[in-house]
Short mmCIF file of C-alpha atoms in Angstrom, two decimals:
data_model
loop_
_atom_site.label_atom_id
_atom_site.label_comp_id
_atom_site.label_asym_id
_atom_site.label_seq_id
_atom_site.Cartn_x
_atom_site.Cartn_y
_atom_site.Cartn_z
CA MET O 29 15.78 -13.24 26.22
CA PRO O 30 17.40 -11.30 23.27
CA ASP O 31 16.19 -14.20 20.81
CA GLN O 32 12.55 -13.13 21.70
CA ILE O 33 13.21 -9.58 20.71
CA SER O 34 11.38 -8.23 17.71
CA GLU O 35 13.16 -6.47 14.76
CA LYS O 36 10.91 -3.26 15.76
CA THR O 37 12.30 -3.39 19.26
CA ILE O 38 15.85 -3.60 18.22
CA ALA O 39 15.05 -0.64 15.66
CA ARG O 40 13.71 1.54 18.40
CA LEU O 41 16.95 0.45 20.68
CA CYS O 42 19.25 1.91 17.71
CA LEU O 43 17.28 5.06 17.88
CA TYR O 44 17.55 5.43 21.72
CA LYS O 45 21.18 4.94 21.46
CA ARG O 46 21.65 7.61 18.90
CA ILE O 47 19.33 10.12 20.82
CA LEU O 48 21.34 9.36 23.94
CA GLY O 49 24.61 10.03 22.14
CA GLU O 50 23.43 13.32 21.14
CA LEU O 51 22.20 14.41 24.59
CA GLU O 52 25.49 12.99 26.22
CA VAL O 53 27.30 15.57 23.54
CA SER O 54 25.24 18.36 24.60
CA GLY O 55 26.03 17.97 28.25
CA VAL O 56 22.67 16.47 29.50
CA GLU O 57 23.18 13.69 32.25
CA THR O 58 19.65 12.47 33.10
CA ILE O 59 16.28 12.25 31.25
CA TYR O 60 12.89 11.22 32.01
CA SER O 61 11.48 8.52 30.06
CA HIS O 62 8.67 10.74 28.72
CA GLU O 63 11.03 13.28 27.38
CA LEU O 64 13.06 10.55 25.77
CA ALA O 65 9.85 9.13 24.42
CA SER O 66 9.04 12.41 23.01
CA ARG O 67 12.23 12.71 21.20
CA ALA O 68 11.92 9.25 19.44
CA GLY O 69 8.35 9.97 18.50
CA LEU O 70 6.74 7.38 20.68
CA THR O 71 4.85 6.82 23.88
CA ALA O 72 6.53 6.57 27.51
CA ALA O 73 4.97 3.13 28.01
CA GLN O 74 6.45 1.87 24.81
CA LEU O 75 9.96 3.28 25.61
CA ARG O 76 9.81 1.85 29.32
CA ARG O 77 9.01 -1.74 28.14
CA ASP O 78 12.14 -1.42 25.50
CA ILE O 79 14.29 -0.13 28.31
CA MET O 80 13.33 -2.83 30.71
CA ALA O 81 14.01 -5.40 28.16
CA VAL O 82 17.73 -4.37 28.21
CA GLY O 83 17.72 -4.65 32.00
CA TYR O 84 18.24 -1.04 32.78
CA PHE O 85 16.05 0.79 35.54
CA GLY O 86 16.08 4.57 35.89
CA SER O 87 15.47 6.53 39.23
CA PRO O 88 11.82 7.60 39.65
CA THR O 89 13.01 11.01 40.52
CA LYS O 90 15.69 11.65 38.43
CA GLY O 91 14.93 9.40 35.50
CA TYR O 92 17.48 7.69 33.42
CA GLU O 93 21.08 8.38 33.60
CA ILE O 94 22.21 8.92 30.22
CA ALA O 95 25.82 7.50 30.36
CA GLY O 96 24.33 4.19 32.08
CA LEU O 97 21.63 3.67 29.84
CA GLN O 98 23.75 4.14 26.74
CA HIS O 99 26.00 1.61 28.03
CA SER O 100 23.29 -0.92 28.83
CA ILE O 101 21.71 -0.53 25.42
CA ARG O 102 25.37 -0.87 23.78
CA VAL O 103 25.87 -4.00 25.83
CA PHE O 104 22.60 -5.38 24.77
CA LEU O 105 23.01 -4.45 21.18
CA GLU O 106 26.74 -5.38 20.60
CA GLY O 107 27.43 -8.18 23.07
CA LYS O 108 31.10 -8.97 23.05
CA ASN O 109 32.09 -9.94 19.39
CA THR O 110 30.92 -6.77 17.61
CA GLY O 111 32.36 -7.55 14.30
CA THR O 112 32.23 -5.30 11.22
CA SER O 113 30.63 -4.28 8.04
CA ALA O 114 31.65 -3.80 4.37
CA VAL O 115 30.21 -2.04 1.26
CA VAL O 116 30.11 -4.36 -1.59
CA GLY O 117 30.05 -2.69 -5.08
CA VAL O 118 31.74 0.85 -5.17
CA GLY O 119 29.87 2.28 -8.39
CA ASN O 120 28.51 5.67 -7.99
CA ILE O 121 25.72 4.53 -5.51
CA GLY O 122 28.38 2.47 -3.59
CA ARG O 123 30.44 5.57 -3.42
CA ALA O 124 27.51 7.89 -2.33
CA ILE O 125 26.66 5.22 0.48
CA LEU O 126 30.21 5.09 1.64
CA ALA O 127 30.53 8.90 1.72
CA TYR O 128 27.07 9.20 3.68
CA MET O 129 28.02 6.27 6.32
CA GLY O 130 31.41 7.84 7.02
CA LEU O 131 29.68 11.16 8.06
CA GLU O 132 27.29 9.20 10.32
CA THR O 133 28.08 8.03 13.86
CA SER O 134 27.39 4.44 14.02
CA SER O 135 28.58 1.50 16.32
CA VAL O 136 29.06 -0.59 13.28
CA HIS O 137 32.54 -0.05 11.79
CA ILE O 138 32.81 -0.37 8.06
CA THR O 139 36.19 -1.79 7.43
CA ALA O 140 36.35 -2.63 3.83
CA CYS O 141 34.72 -2.29 0.42
CA PHE O 142 34.70 -4.65 -2.49
CA ASP O 143 34.58 -4.43 -6.25
CA GLN O 144 35.55 -6.15 -9.48
CA ASP O 145 36.73 -3.18 -11.36
CA PRO O 146 40.94 -3.43 -11.32
CA ALA O 147 40.92 0.44 -11.30
CA LYS O 148 39.45 0.51 -7.95
CA ILE O 149 41.09 -2.32 -6.43
CA GLY O 150 43.77 -1.28 -3.85
CA SER O 151 42.43 2.31 -3.78
CA VAL O 152 41.00 3.94 -0.56
CA ILE O 153 37.68 5.18 -0.98
CA TYR O 154 36.22 7.30 1.47
CA GLY O 155 38.71 5.89 4.16
CA CYS O 156 37.82 2.25 2.97
CA ARG O 157 40.49 0.12 1.39
CA CYS O 158 38.92 -1.58 -1.87
CA TYR O 159 39.37 -5.23 -2.44
CA SER O 160 38.73 -7.56 -5.10
CA LEU O 161 35.49 -9.69 -4.82
CA ASP O 162 37.71 -12.76 -5.09
CA GLU O 163 39.39 -11.89 -1.78
CA LEU O 164 35.70 -11.63 -0.08
CA SER O 165 36.19 -14.79 1.98
CA TYR O 166 39.87 -14.06 3.08
CA ARG O 167 38.80 -10.53 4.18
CA CYS O 168 35.65 -11.25 5.79
CA ASN O 169 37.80 -13.47 8.04
CA GLN O 170 40.55 -10.92 8.46
CA TYR O 171 38.22 -8.09 9.34
CA ASN O 172 35.43 -10.01 11.06
CA ILE O 173 32.82 -8.97 8.62
CA GLN O 174 29.54 -10.08 9.65
CA SER O 175 27.05 -8.06 7.72
CA ALA O 176 27.20 -6.23 4.17
CA ILE O 177 25.96 -3.18 2.37
CA LEU O 178 25.15 -4.42 -1.10
CA ALA O 179 25.30 -1.83 -3.78
CA VAL O 180 25.91 -3.72 -7.05
CA PRO O 181 23.77 -3.57 -10.16
CA ALA O 182 20.54 -5.51 -10.14
CA GLY O 183 21.86 -7.97 -12.74
CA VAL O 184 24.53 -9.46 -10.58
CA ALA O 185 23.09 -8.94 -7.02
CA GLN O 186 21.78 -12.33 -6.74
CA LEU O 187 24.85 -13.93 -7.51
CA VAL O 188 26.96 -11.66 -5.15
CA ALA O 189 24.48 -12.11 -2.29
CA GLU O 190 25.00 -15.81 -2.67
CA LYS O 191 28.85 -15.12 -2.18
CA LEU O 192 28.17 -13.04 0.69
CA VAL O 193 26.24 -15.89 2.43
CA SER O 194 28.83 -18.48 1.31
CA CYS O 195 31.29 -16.23 3.31
CA ASN O 196 28.91 -16.39 6.51
CA ILE O 197 27.46 -13.06 6.14
CA ARG O 198 24.09 -13.22 7.73
CA GLY O 199 22.87 -9.65 7.40
CA ILE O 200 22.49 -7.62 4.32
CA MET O 201 21.43 -3.97 3.69
CA ASN O 202 20.32 -4.49 0.13
CA PHE O 203 20.48 -1.32 -2.31
CA ALA O 204 20.14 -3.14 -5.51
CA PRO O 205 16.55 -2.96 -6.79
CA ILE O 206 15.84 -6.80 -6.65
CA GLN O 207 14.26 -9.10 -4.18
CA LEU O 208 17.13 -11.32 -2.94
CA GLN O 209 16.74 -15.15 -2.59
CA VAL O 210 18.63 -15.94 0.57
CA PRO O 211 18.57 -18.89 3.38
CA GLU O 212 15.93 -18.11 6.19
CA ASN O 213 18.80 -17.20 8.77
CA VAL O 214 20.05 -14.49 6.66
CA PHE O 215 18.43 -10.91 7.53
CA VAL O 216 17.73 -8.68 4.56
CA GLU O 217 16.90 -5.18 4.60
CA ASN O 218 15.99 -3.55 1.36
CA ILE O 219 16.59 0.11 0.81
CA ASN O 220 15.37 2.05 -1.98
CA LEU O 221 15.44 6.04 -1.36
CA ALA O 222 14.19 6.92 -4.84
CA VAL O 223 10.93 4.79 -4.09
CA THR O 224 10.76 6.24 -0.58
CA LEU O 225 10.70 9.81 -2.08
CA GLU O 226 7.88 8.63 -4.38
CA LYS O 227 5.92 7.77 -1.35
CA VAL O 228 6.57 11.05 0.48
CA HIS O 229 5.77 12.87 -2.58
CA TYR O 230 2.65 11.08 -3.10
CA PHE O 231 1.57 12.16 0.53
CA ALA O 232 2.78 15.50 0.11
CA ARG O 233 0.19 15.97 -2.73
CA LYS O 234 -2.90 14.43 -1.14
CA MET G 27 -10.99 6.16 -3.26
CA PRO G 28 -7.39 7.19 -3.38
CA ASP G 29 -7.75 8.86 0.16
CA GLN G 30 -8.63 5.56 1.75
CA ILE G 31 -5.42 3.98 0.49
CA SER G 32 -2.60 3.14 3.18
CA GLU G 33 0.89 4.21 3.16
CA LYS G 34 1.97 0.54 2.92
CA THR G 35 -0.05 0.24 -0.11
CA ILE G 36 1.58 3.30 -1.84
CA ALA G 37 4.80 1.86 -0.84
CA ARG G 38 4.12 -1.34 -2.59
CA LEU G 39 2.47 0.50 -5.66
CA CYS G 40 5.91 2.46 -6.03
CA LEU G 41 8.03 -0.94 -5.69
CA TYR G 42 5.81 -2.49 -8.54
CA LYS G 43 6.31 0.67 -10.76
CA ARG G 44 9.94 0.51 -10.36
CA ILE G 45 9.92 -3.60 -10.94
CA LEU G 46 7.72 -3.07 -14.22
CA GLY G 47 9.97 -0.64 -15.29
CA GLU G 48 12.97 -2.79 -14.98
CA LEU G 49 10.96 -5.65 -16.70
CA GLU G 50 10.01 -3.19 -19.49
CA VAL G 51 13.72 -2.41 -20.11
CA SER G 52 14.65 -6.02 -20.52
CA GLY G 53 11.93 -6.38 -23.17
CA VAL G 54 9.25 -8.49 -21.00
CA GLU G 55 5.73 -7.53 -22.23
CA THR G 56 3.49 -9.58 -19.77
CA ILE G 57 3.81 -10.83 -16.23
CA TYR G 58 1.62 -13.16 -14.22
CA SER G 59 0.53 -11.76 -10.90
CA HIS G 60 2.22 -14.54 -8.86
CA GLU G 61 5.58 -13.72 -10.88
CA LEU G 62 5.40 -9.99 -10.10
CA ALA G 63 4.46 -10.72 -6.60
CA SER G 64 7.60 -12.99 -5.96
CA ARG G 65 9.65 -10.43 -7.47
CA ALA G 66 8.25 -7.85 -4.86
CA GLY G 67 8.52 -10.37 -2.15
CA LEU G 68 4.79 -10.37 -1.61
CA THR G 69 2.04 -12.83 -1.90
CA ALA G 70 -0.11 -13.04 -5.03
CA ALA G 71 -3.40 -12.15 -3.30
CA GLN G 72 -1.69 -8.94 -1.56
CA LEU G 73 -0.65 -7.81 -5.13
CA ARG G 74 -3.96 -8.64 -6.87
CA ARG G 75 -5.78 -6.34 -4.20
CA ASP G 76 -3.19 -3.60 -4.76
CA ILE G 77 -3.50 -3.67 -8.69
CA MET G 78 -7.26 -3.87 -8.28
CA ALA G 79 -7.28 -0.49 -6.15
CA VAL G 80 -5.69 1.38 -9.07
CA GLY G 81 -8.39 0.10 -11.37
CA TYR G 82 -6.31 -2.16 -13.52
CA PHE G 83 -7.27 -5.52 -14.66
CA GLY G 84 -5.16 -8.30 -16.18
CA SER G 85 -6.14 -11.12 -18.45
CA PRO G 86 -6.50 -14.47 -16.74
CA THR G 87 -4.47 -16.18 -19.57
CA LYS G 88 -1.71 -13.56 -20.22
CA GLY G 89 -1.48 -11.76 -16.85
CA TYR G 90 -0.87 -8.29 -16.79
CA GLU G 91 0.41 -6.31 -19.74
CA ILE G 92 3.45 -4.56 -18.23
CA ALA G 93 3.09 -1.21 -20.24
CA GLY G 94 -0.63 -0.93 -19.51
CA LEU G 95 -0.10 -1.68 -15.71
CA GLN G 96 2.84 0.84 -15.51
CA HIS G 97 0.65 3.52 -16.88
CA SER G 98 -2.24 2.84 -14.48
CA ILE G 99 -0.05 2.91 -11.63
CA ARG G 100 1.51 6.11 -12.71
CA VAL G 101 -1.74 7.91 -13.18
CA PHE G 102 -2.78 6.76 -9.86
CA LEU G 103 0.15 7.90 -7.94
CA GLU G 104 1.07 10.95 -9.98
CA GLY G 105 -2.28 12.54 -10.99
CA LYS G 106 -2.16 15.35 -13.27
CA ASN G 107 -0.10 17.89 -11.28
CA THR G 108 3.28 16.04 -10.48
CA GLY G 109 5.14 18.81 -8.93
CA THR G 110 8.94 18.41 -7.84
CA SER G 111 11.23 18.08 -4.91
CA ALA G 112 14.24 19.66 -3.40
CA VAL G 113 17.28 18.81 -1.17
CA VAL G 114 17.59 21.36 1.84
CA GLY G 115 21.00 21.45 3.31
CA VAL G 116 23.82 20.51 1.08
CA GLY G 117 26.54 19.87 3.52
CA ASN G 118 28.31 16.40 2.91
CA ILE G 119 25.33 14.47 3.71
CA GLY G 120 23.04 16.49 1.33
CA ARG G 121 25.72 16.24 -1.35
CA ALA G 122 25.79 12.20 -0.83
CA ILE G 123 22.13 12.28 -1.11
CA LEU G 124 22.07 14.39 -4.35
CA ALA G 125 24.68 12.05 -5.82
CA TYR G 126 22.71 8.95 -4.89
CA MET G 127 19.08 10.49 -5.98
CA GLY G 128 20.77 11.74 -9.31
CA LEU G 129 21.70 7.99 -10.04
CA GLU G 130 18.39 6.45 -9.22
CA THR G 131 15.28 6.51 -11.63
CA SER G 132 12.37 8.20 -9.92
CA SER G 133 9.21 9.72 -11.06
CA VAL G 134 9.84 12.65 -8.75
CA HIS G 135 12.07 15.20 -10.15
CA ILE G 136 14.46 17.11 -7.75
CA THR G 137 14.61 20.59 -9.34
CA ALA G 138 16.58 22.42 -6.79
CA CYS G 139 18.76 22.38 -3.70
CA PHE G 140 18.88 24.93 -0.81
CA ASP G 141 21.73 25.95 1.51
CA GLN G 142 22.88 28.95 3.69
CA ASP G 143 26.55 29.14 2.74
CA PRO G 144 27.22 31.73 0.24
CA ALA G 145 30.15 29.55 -1.10
CA LYS G 146 27.40 27.15 -2.46
CA ILE G 147 24.60 29.60 -3.39
CA GLY G 148 24.38 29.60 -7.16
CA SER G 149 26.42 26.68 -7.81
CA VAL G 150 25.42 23.83 -9.39
CA ILE G 151 25.65 20.53 -7.34
CA TYR G 152 25.17 16.83 -8.98
CA GLY G 153 22.90 18.72 -11.63
CA CYS G 154 20.89 20.75 -9.04
CA ARG G 155 21.13 24.62 -8.85
CA CYS G 156 21.70 25.79 -5.09
CA TYR G 157 19.72 28.64 -3.75
CA SER G 158 19.66 30.69 -0.69
CA LEU G 159 17.27 29.45 1.97
CA ASP G 160 15.92 33.23 1.79
CA GLU G 161 14.57 32.45 -1.60
CA LEU G 162 12.82 29.08 -0.45
CA SER G 163 9.18 30.48 -0.82
CA TYR G 164 9.96 32.17 -4.26
CA ARG G 165 11.65 28.86 -5.81
CA CYS G 166 8.97 26.54 -4.45
CA ASN G 167 6.56 28.75 -6.46
CA GLN G 168 8.84 28.71 -9.48
CA TYR G 169 9.52 25.14 -9.60
CA ASN G 170 6.07 23.79 -7.98
CA ILE G 171 8.17 22.18 -5.11
CA GLN G 172 5.84 20.29 -3.14
CA SER G 173 8.10 17.81 -1.05
CA ALA G 174 11.44 18.32 0.43
CA ILE G 175 14.61 16.03 1.61
CA LEU G 176 15.70 17.64 4.78
CA ALA G 177 19.52 17.22 5.23
CA VAL G 178 20.52 20.15 7.66
CA PRO G 179 22.21 19.57 10.98
CA ALA G 180 19.85 18.62 13.81
CA GLY G 181 20.16 21.92 15.74
CA VAL G 182 18.34 23.81 12.87
CA ALA G 183 16.11 20.85 11.63
CA GLN G 184 13.10 21.91 13.43
CA LEU G 185 13.26 25.59 12.26
CA VAL G 186 14.07 24.66 8.53
CA ALA G 187 11.08 22.20 8.82
CA GLU G 188 8.69 25.00 9.95
CA LYS G 189 9.99 27.21 7.00
CA LEU G 190 9.22 24.40 4.70
CA VAL G 191 5.73 23.83 5.90
CA SER G 192 5.21 27.77 5.67
CA CYS G 193 6.12 27.35 2.00
CA ASN G 194 3.24 24.75 1.67
CA ILE G 195 5.50 21.88 1.66
CA ARG G 196 3.48 18.80 2.91
CA GLY G 197 5.86 15.75 2.67
CA ILE G 198 9.43 15.70 4.22
CA MET G 199 11.84 12.89 3.91
CA ASN G 200 13.96 13.62 7.08
CA PHE G 201 17.57 12.76 7.40
CA ALA G 202 18.00 15.08 10.39
CA PRO G 203 18.50 12.98 13.67
CA ILE G 204 15.53 14.74 15.41
CA GLN G 205 11.82 13.87 15.61
CA LEU G 206 10.13 17.12 13.86
CA GLN G 207 7.17 18.62 15.15
CA VAL G 208 5.03 19.52 12.25
CA PRO G 209 1.12 19.94 11.67
CA GLU G 210 -0.74 16.54 11.08
CA ASN G 211 -1.23 17.25 7.42
CA VAL G 212 2.38 17.24 6.74
CA PHE G 213 3.74 13.71 6.07
CA VAL G 214 7.19 12.95 7.41
CA GLU G 215 9.42 9.94 6.93
CA ASN G 216 12.48 9.52 9.03
CA ILE G 217 15.55 7.97 7.43
CA ASN G 218 18.71 7.17 9.32
CA LEU G 219 20.83 4.67 7.37
CA ALA G 220 23.46 4.24 10.17
CA VAL G 221 20.67 3.27 12.48
CA THR G 222 19.27 0.71 9.95
CA LEU G 223 22.76 -0.65 9.44
CA GLU G 224 23.22 -1.30 13.18
CA LYS G 225 19.60 -3.28 12.94
CA VAL G 226 20.87 -5.24 9.97
CA HIS G 227 24.28 -5.92 11.83
CA TYR G 228 22.48 -7.08 15.14
CA PHE G 229 20.33 -9.62 13.50
CA ALA G 230 23.51 -10.98 11.25
CA ARG G 231 25.00 -11.73 14.73
CA LYS G 232 22.11 -13.65 16.29
#
């Protein structure tokens, strides 16, 4: 079943989990599907299909129990072997990403960061120990690193991505402004916030 | 014509512009459509349609002239009145965003940031002067601010978004983890990098 789940469904489930976490903190115990859908900016029908896919069923009178639904989504997304993530490249952008990620609540733990600069290796940057890229394979094993946030300069990004793949990393959040060439079984999400701002700004001026 | 252009087309044009900028820096003068498409991770047919939409035509033998194509895309996207953007909310996440954006090359200039904290107001944060939210309307006028990056806590995001809309801001890059309720003519792009990392990590483990 999970193999048939689309990227968009997974993205929505991650979003529900986050909204449910906030509701729980504010003391809410149950929520109706249409209310949760509205908070996520989606239709209730869409949300119900997604929740059914994780095998959770709410009560027609009380709606979803927040703790139970959160648990079901978490088990569905994380499985048993959760693994961790790492930031690769701790220049100014990598540091900004580490700062940002350290502030956000996420089920994915960032356990290490990597760089080539001897001045950074061994230091702790926003709570993450920095290791040499030469140690990548060893540390991936040690920390069970399964995904990476790539924040190296464009000129070396392809080379470093290949190194990540050779260490069995199968998911890359790519901040480098190039299109990575990776095997089909590696999932890449390109992030470019400056380009996104240009798009938002374009529509602001229409 | 530009009114019929879809959000996805605009996103791709922003991406081409960025890739062309990098090619120009590295001394390349012309590029074939299929090469540019490959760098953008798209088909050549898709790219040719997009480039035709901005009214630029390449040479069948030499391909696109990089400087000319860049100029055409820029004129198409920016028009005459470019306007500027601002970061609203300069807590830790807002600061990380300012740091990141300051490092990226973008045609959108971030001219100011806003906060409520008297300790921040008047200071310069990553090159941006911080103003009180009470001055929002005045400063939007002064700096021709047309879009905003919203990085305030979830609890006040809706209220601040309404303030932005009342100051004629029609594009919001929303980092607050809530679904904003705004008029139809306001473009909102929700950004949640922690949720994106969860998605990437999920697919890494499949």
